[in-house]
Amino acid sequence: GVGATRKIVACVASQFPDISYCPALPSMVALLLHFSQDEAECFEKVSRILACNEPGRRLLDQTFLAYESSCMTFGDLANKYCTSVHKLLVAATGQDVLEVYSDWMRWVFGDLPLPHAARVLDVFLVEGYKILF
C-alpha cells in the first residue's frame, strides 16, 4: 500500500540523488507493486527504469525541465488537434499553458481500471515515452 510506496520512493531518493523532480514516480511504484513479489523486487524494477540511459529512450521525467517539456508537448498536441478545447481551457483558467496541462497524466490515466493501466505500462516499457504522445 501507501507505506510500501513511500518506503520505496525514499530508497529511490537516496539511491538516485541526481533525480530532482519525478512526479510520476509514486504512481509507477504503486503500479509495479501490484506485479512484484515484495518491495525489494519493486525497488529493483523501478531502479532499472530510472537507470535506463539508452540514447533517445527516456522512461520517466527526472528533472523539472523534462517534466515541463512533457506538459508543453501535451499542450501543443491539444492545441493542434483540439484547438477550441485548448483555447477554452487556457482562457477559462486564466493560467499559462504549463499550469493548465501540468496534470495531463492524471487526466489521461487517473480513472483507468488496473488491467488497462497494466497494459499501458506494458506497452510503455516496450515502446518508451513516445506512446504517451
Coordinates of C-alpha atoms in Angstrom, one line a residue:
G1 CA 0.0 0.0 0.0
V2 CA 0.8 3.6 0.7
G3 CA 3.5 2.7 3.3
A4 CA 5.4 0.4 0.9
T5 CA 5.2 3.0 -1.8
R6 CA 6.7 5.7 0.5
K7 CA 9.5 3.4 1.6
I8 CA 10.4 2.5 -2.0
V9 CA 10.3 6.2 -3.1
A10 CA 12.5 7.1 -0.1
C11 CA 15.0 4.4 -1.1
V12 CA 15.0 5.6 -4.7
A13 CA 15.6 9.2 -3.5
S14 CA 18.7 8.0 -1.6
Q15 CA 19.9 5.8 -4.5
F16 CA 19.4 8.4 -7.2
P17 CA 20.2 11.8 -5.7
D18 CA 20.5 13.3 -9.2
I19 CA 16.8 12.9 -9.8
S20 CA 15.4 16.3 -8.8
Y21 CA 11.8 16.1 -9.9
C22 CA 9.8 13.0 -10.9
P23 CA 6.1 13.4 -10.2
A24 CA 5.2 10.1 -11.9
L25 CA 7.4 8.0 -9.7
P26 CA 4.9 7.3 -6.8
S27 CA 2.3 6.2 -9.3
M28 CA 4.8 4.0 -11.2
V29 CA 5.9 2.4 -7.9
A30 CA 2.3 1.8 -6.8
L31 CA 1.5 0.1 -10.1
L32 CA 4.7 -2.0 -10.1
L33 CA 3.9 -3.1 -6.5
H34 CA 0.9 -5.0 -7.9
F35 CA 3.2 -7.1 -10.0
S36 CA 6.1 -7.6 -7.6
Q37 CA 6.6 -10.3 -5.0
D38 CA 7.9 -7.9 -2.5
E39 CA 9.2 -4.3 -2.0
A40 CA 12.8 -5.3 -2.9
E41 CA 11.7 -6.6 -6.3
C42 CA 9.6 -3.5 -6.9
F43 CA 12.6 -1.3 -6.0
E44 CA 14.8 -3.3 -8.5
K45 CA 12.2 -2.7 -11.3
V46 CA 12.0 1.0 -10.6
S47 CA 15.7 1.3 -10.3
R48 CA 16.1 -0.3 -13.7
I49 CA 13.6 2.0 -15.2
L50 CA 15.3 5.1 -13.8
A51 CA 18.8 3.9 -14.7
C52 CA 17.9 3.3 -18.4
N53 CA 20.3 5.5 -20.3
E54 CA 19.8 4.4 -23.9
P55 CA 20.0 7.4 -26.2
G56 CA 16.6 8.7 -27.1
R57 CA 14.8 6.4 -24.7
R58 CA 13.7 8.2 -21.6
L59 CA 11.1 6.4 -19.5
L60 CA 10.4 8.9 -16.7
D61 CA 11.0 12.6 -16.4
Q62 CA 13.7 13.1 -13.9
T63 CA 14.0 16.9 -13.8
F64 CA 11.6 19.8 -13.7
L65 CA 12.7 20.9 -17.2
A66 CA 11.9 17.5 -18.6
Y67 CA 8.5 17.5 -16.9
E68 CA 7.8 21.0 -18.1
S69 CA 8.7 19.8 -21.6
S70 CA 6.2 16.9 -21.4
C71 CA 3.5 19.3 -20.2
M72 CA 4.2 21.7 -23.0
T73 CA 4.3 18.9 -25.6
F74 CA 0.9 17.7 -24.4
G75 CA -0.4 21.3 -24.6
D76 CA 1.0 21.7 -28.2
L77 CA -0.7 18.5 -29.2
A78 CA -4.0 19.6 -27.7
N79 CA -3.7 22.9 -29.5
K80 CA -3.0 21.2 -32.8
Y81 CA -5.8 18.5 -32.6
C82 CA -8.4 20.1 -30.3
T83 CA -7.8 23.8 -30.8
S84 CA -11.2 25.0 -29.5
V85 CA -10.9 23.0 -26.3
H86 CA -7.4 24.1 -25.8
K87 CA -8.3 27.8 -26.1
L88 CA -11.3 27.3 -23.8
L89 CA -9.2 25.6 -21.1
V90 CA -6.5 28.3 -21.2
A91 CA -9.0 31.2 -21.3
A92 CA -11.3 29.7 -18.6
T93 CA -8.5 29.0 -16.1
G94 CA -6.6 32.3 -16.7
Q95 CA -3.4 30.4 -16.3
D96 CA -0.5 29.8 -18.7
V97 CA -0.3 26.6 -20.8
L98 CA 2.2 24.9 -18.4
E99 CA -0.2 25.4 -15.4
V100 CA -3.2 24.2 -17.4
Y101 CA -1.5 21.0 -18.6
S102 CA 0.6 20.2 -15.5
D103 CA -1.9 17.4 -14.6
W104 CA -2.2 15.8 -18.0
M105 CA -1.1 12.4 -16.9
R106 CA -3.7 12.3 -14.2
W107 CA -6.4 13.3 -16.8
V108 CA -5.4 10.5 -19.1
F109 CA -4.6 7.7 -16.7
G110 CA -6.4 8.7 -13.5
D111 CA -9.6 6.7 -13.9
L112 CA -8.2 3.7 -15.8
P113 CA -9.0 0.3 -14.3
L114 CA -6.0 -1.7 -13.2
P115 CA -5.9 -4.1 -16.1
H116 CA -5.9 -1.2 -18.6
A117 CA -3.2 0.7 -16.7
A118 CA -1.1 -2.5 -16.6
R119 CA -1.5 -2.8 -20.4
V120 CA -0.5 0.8 -20.9
L121 CA 2.5 0.3 -18.6
D122 CA 3.5 -2.9 -20.6
V123 CA 3.4 -1.1 -23.9
F124 CA 5.2 1.9 -22.3
L125 CA 8.1 -0.3 -21.1
V126 CA 8.5 -1.8 -24.6
E127 CA 7.9 1.3 -26.8
G128 CA 9.1 4.1 -24.5
Y129 CA 7.8 7.5 -23.8
K130 CA 6.6 8.1 -27.4
I131 CA 3.4 6.1 -26.8
L132 CA 2.1 8.8 -24.4
F133 CA 2.2 11.3 -27.2

